[in-house]
Amino acid sequence: MGAFVQDSILSILSAVRSAARPVLLLVAAALVAAGAVVPAQVRAQPDRAAHTVTIVVEKTTRIDLSDDLRTTVKQGTTQTLTTTYSVYTNRAEAQVVTASATGSGVLTGLEVTAEMAAPDDESVSTGPKTLLTGGDVQTKTLLENLKGASASNVDLTYQVSASPQAPPGRSSISITYTVSTD
C-alpha cells in the first residue's frame, strides 16, 4: 500500500478513536478497499524521446543541357551555335566528360565540333573537339578533372561546317555527353 493511503488511514483512525469499535473496523475496511482502487503513485511519463536517423548521401553526377538546337548552314561555310549546360556532382574523385555524336541521314561533307567551358577553377576544358566528320562518329573528351562542382549556364559551343561538296538535305545529329571517372 502506498504511503499516502497509509497516512490517510492513520489520520482517520485517530479521528474516530472515540467511536465504537465496529465503526472503526468498518472505516478501516472501506479505506483498504479504496486503496485497492486508488492507483499506486504513477511515474511521470518522459517529456522527450529521440530517434537516430541514419542518412546516406549517394554519389551523384548530373549534367543538364539546354533545349535542342537548329541551324541552317550553306555549303562551304561554318555556323557557330552557342548554348549552355549545367552540371552537379558531389564526387571527390576526378571525372571526365566525353561526347559522342550519332545521327540519322548524316550528310557527307558535314563536320560538327563541340567545346565545353570549364564549370569551375578545378575543371579543365580540352578545347574544341570534332565529334562528326563526313559521317564518321568519334567520341572525345571535352572536360577533365570535374569534381565537387555545381554550376549552371556554363557555355557550350558547337561549330557546324558544310564542305563545298556537301549535298543539300537535312541531317539530325544527337550528341550524347557522358560523365565518368578517369
Tab-separated table of C-alpha atoms in Angstrom:
chain	number	residue	atom	x	y	z
A	1	MET	CA	0.000	0.000	0.000
A	2	GLY	CA	1.284	3.483	-0.821
A	3	ALA	CA	2.453	5.915	1.845
A	4	PHE	CA	-0.437	8.279	1.043
A	5	VAL	CA	-3.059	5.609	1.724
A	6	GLN	CA	-1.316	4.514	4.940
A	7	ASP	CA	-1.108	8.099	6.237
A	8	SER	CA	-4.785	8.635	5.378
A	9	ILE	CA	-5.828	5.538	7.256
A	10	LEU	CA	-3.864	6.584	10.347
A	11	SER	CA	-5.413	10.068	10.283
A	12	ILE	CA	-8.930	8.689	10.045
A	13	LEU	CA	-8.251	6.098	12.728
A	14	SER	CA	-7.041	8.820	15.090
A	15	ALA	CA	-10.153	10.895	14.429
A	16	VAL	CA	-12.546	8.077	15.163
A	17	ARG	CA	-10.904	6.600	18.325
A	18	SER	CA	-13.718	7.660	20.445
A	19	ALA	CA	-16.249	5.896	18.215
A	20	ALA	CA	-17.330	2.365	18.737
A	21	ARG	CA	-15.054	-0.477	17.697
A	22	PRO	CA	-17.349	-1.871	14.914
A	23	VAL	CA	-17.452	1.546	13.222
A	24	LEU	CA	-13.675	1.729	13.367
A	25	LEU	CA	-13.311	-1.642	11.673
A	26	LEU	CA	-15.854	-0.669	9.047
A	27	VAL	CA	-13.956	2.573	8.227
A	28	ALA	CA	-10.632	0.720	8.086
A	29	ALA	CA	-12.074	-1.935	5.780
A	30	ALA	CA	-13.534	0.760	3.497
A	31	LEU	CA	-10.190	2.569	3.239
A	32	VAL	CA	-8.304	-0.636	2.482
A	33	ALA	CA	-10.837	-1.420	-0.253
A	34	ALA	CA	-10.492	2.125	-1.621
A	35	GLY	CA	-6.699	1.732	-1.567
A	36	ALA	CA	-7.080	-1.207	-3.908
A	37	VAL	CA	-8.940	1.058	-6.360
A	38	VAL	CA	-6.736	4.146	-5.886
A	39	PRO	CA	-3.790	3.673	-8.242
A	40	ALA	CA	-0.331	3.497	-6.798
A	41	GLN	CA	1.853	6.501	-7.416
A	42	VAL	CA	2.060	6.990	-11.145
A	43	ARG	CA	5.526	7.563	-12.557
A	44	ALA	CA	5.827	10.651	-14.712
A	45	GLN	CA	5.988	9.951	-18.415
A	46	PRO	CA	9.155	11.202	-20.127
A	47	ASP	CA	8.680	14.585	-21.805
A	48	ARG	CA	11.044	13.765	-24.676
A	49	ALA	CA	12.139	10.895	-26.880
A	50	ALA	CA	14.767	10.514	-29.546
A	51	HIS	CA	15.325	8.656	-32.803
A	52	THR	CA	18.602	8.006	-34.512
A	53	VAL	CA	18.249	8.756	-38.201
A	54	THR	CA	20.943	7.333	-40.453
A	55	ILE	CA	21.350	9.328	-43.644
A	56	VAL	CA	23.356	8.180	-46.630
A	57	VAL	CA	24.125	10.769	-49.293
A	58	GLU	CA	24.659	8.898	-52.529
A	59	LYS	CA	27.332	9.820	-55.001
A	60	THR	CA	25.733	11.660	-57.844
A	61	THR	CA	26.631	13.445	-61.021
A	62	ARG	CA	24.107	15.078	-63.285
A	63	ILE	CA	24.532	17.032	-66.459
A	64	ASP	CA	21.652	19.004	-67.961
A	65	LEU	CA	21.601	20.518	-71.422
A	66	SER	CA	19.589	23.448	-72.663
A	67	ASP	CA	16.982	22.997	-75.400
A	68	ASP	CA	17.711	21.321	-78.741
A	69	LEU	CA	19.315	23.464	-81.404
A	70	ARG	CA	18.562	24.028	-85.062
A	71	THR	CA	20.652	25.748	-87.673
A	72	THR	CA	20.985	26.212	-91.406
A	73	VAL	CA	24.436	26.103	-92.917
A	74	LYS	CA	25.423	26.832	-96.508
A	75	GLN	CA	27.931	24.777	-98.462
A	76	GLY	CA	31.489	25.877	-97.754
A	77	THR	CA	30.608	27.737	-94.525
A	78	THR	CA	30.743	27.225	-90.772
A	79	GLN	CA	27.944	28.099	-88.379
A	80	THR	CA	28.613	28.649	-84.647
A	81	LEU	CA	25.906	27.718	-82.152
A	82	THR	CA	26.150	28.712	-78.516
A	83	THR	CA	24.096	27.234	-75.729
A	84	THR	CA	24.599	26.261	-72.088
A	85	TYR	CA	24.826	23.248	-69.823
A	86	SER	CA	24.569	22.657	-66.072
A	87	VAL	CA	26.500	20.140	-64.040
A	88	TYR	CA	26.076	18.948	-60.450
A	89	THR	CA	28.384	16.442	-58.786
A	90	ASN	CA	29.319	15.634	-55.216
A	91	ARG	CA	32.062	13.175	-56.128
A	92	ALA	CA	35.536	13.846	-54.785
A	93	GLU	CA	37.319	11.788	-57.420
A	94	ALA	CA	38.158	13.391	-60.760
A	95	GLN	CA	35.740	12.746	-63.602
A	96	VAL	CA	35.797	13.414	-67.322
A	97	VAL	CA	33.003	14.432	-69.670
A	98	THR	CA	33.019	12.781	-73.059
A	99	ALA	CA	30.776	13.456	-76.028
A	100	SER	CA	29.827	11.356	-79.000
A	101	ALA	CA	27.624	12.086	-81.983
A	102	THR	CA	25.149	9.807	-83.698
A	103	GLY	CA	22.787	10.704	-86.450
A	104	SER	CA	20.176	9.686	-88.916
A	105	GLY	CA	20.644	10.651	-92.524
A	106	VAL	CA	24.021	12.263	-91.844
A	107	LEU	CA	25.073	14.063	-94.988
A	108	THR	CA	28.580	13.675	-96.324
A	109	GLY	CA	30.681	16.790	-96.008
A	110	LEU	CA	29.347	17.769	-92.578
A	111	GLU	CA	31.619	18.353	-89.625
A	112	VAL	CA	30.483	19.029	-86.049
A	113	THR	CA	32.773	20.157	-83.237
A	114	ALA	CA	31.855	20.795	-79.595
A	115	GLU	CA	33.558	22.724	-76.805
A	116	MET	CA	32.533	22.823	-73.149
A	117	ALA	CA	33.744	25.655	-70.951
A	118	ALA	CA	35.000	24.543	-67.545
A	119	PRO	CA	32.317	24.944	-64.836
A	120	ASP	CA	34.828	25.874	-62.105
A	121	ASP	CA	38.509	26.624	-61.479
A	122	GLU	CA	39.446	22.958	-60.940
A	123	SER	CA	37.909	21.567	-64.125
A	124	VAL	CA	39.789	21.776	-67.401
A	125	SER	CA	38.241	22.244	-70.841
A	126	THR	CA	40.094	20.306	-73.541
A	127	GLY	CA	39.048	22.827	-76.199
A	128	PRO	CA	37.009	22.216	-79.352
A	129	LYS	CA	36.821	18.558	-80.397
A	130	THR	CA	35.484	17.144	-83.657
A	131	LEU	CA	32.649	14.695	-82.981
A	132	LEU	CA	31.465	14.133	-86.550
A	133	THR	CA	33.436	14.283	-89.781
A	134	GLY	CA	31.864	13.268	-93.075
A	135	GLY	CA	29.651	10.672	-91.426
A	136	ASP	CA	32.392	9.237	-89.159
A	137	VAL	CA	31.395	9.421	-85.498
A	138	GLN	CA	34.032	9.982	-82.822
A	139	THR	CA	33.968	10.077	-79.028
A	140	LYS	CA	36.085	12.820	-77.488
A	141	THR	CA	36.850	14.100	-74.003
A	142	LEU	CA	35.620	17.669	-73.608
A	143	LEU	CA	36.173	18.231	-69.892
A	144	GLU	CA	38.685	16.826	-67.395
A	145	ASN	CA	39.158	16.952	-63.615
A	146	LEU	CA	35.473	17.519	-62.839
A	147	LYS	CA	34.828	17.013	-59.120
A	148	GLY	CA	32.593	18.553	-56.493
A	149	ALA	CA	31.089	21.043	-58.925
A	150	SER	CA	27.743	22.758	-59.006
A	151	ALA	CA	27.333	25.170	-61.883
A	152	SER	CA	24.633	26.249	-64.275
A	153	ASN	CA	24.530	28.257	-67.503
A	154	VAL	CA	28.052	27.189	-68.475
A	155	ASP	CA	28.935	27.829	-72.127
A	156	LEU	CA	28.672	25.007	-74.641
A	157	THR	CA	29.649	25.857	-78.218
A	158	TYR	CA	29.101	23.887	-81.426
A	159	GLN	CA	30.523	24.583	-84.834
A	160	VAL	CA	28.771	23.046	-87.809
A	161	SER	CA	30.637	23.097	-91.114
A	162	ALA	CA	29.473	22.006	-94.539
A	163	SER	CA	32.122	21.343	-97.179
A	164	PRO	CA	31.618	22.797	-100.638
A	165	GLN	CA	30.754	19.249	-101.797
A	166	ALA	CA	28.043	18.700	-99.153
A	167	PRO	CA	24.771	17.853	-100.885
A	168	PRO	CA	21.618	19.719	-99.931
A	169	GLY	CA	19.438	17.920	-97.415
A	170	ARG	CA	18.677	17.556	-93.735
A	171	SER	CA	20.622	15.764	-91.004
A	172	SER	CA	19.619	15.157	-87.422
A	173	ILE	CA	22.574	14.644	-85.121
A	174	SER	CA	22.323	13.611	-81.486
A	175	ILE	CA	25.263	14.426	-79.223
A	176	THR	CA	25.465	12.393	-76.027
A	177	TYR	CA	27.506	13.554	-73.054
A	178	THR	CA	28.801	11.010	-70.569
A	179	VAL	CA	30.377	11.706	-67.188
A	180	SER	CA	32.735	9.021	-65.869
A	181	THR	CA	35.803	8.634	-63.679
A	182	ASP	CA	39.256	8.990	-65.268
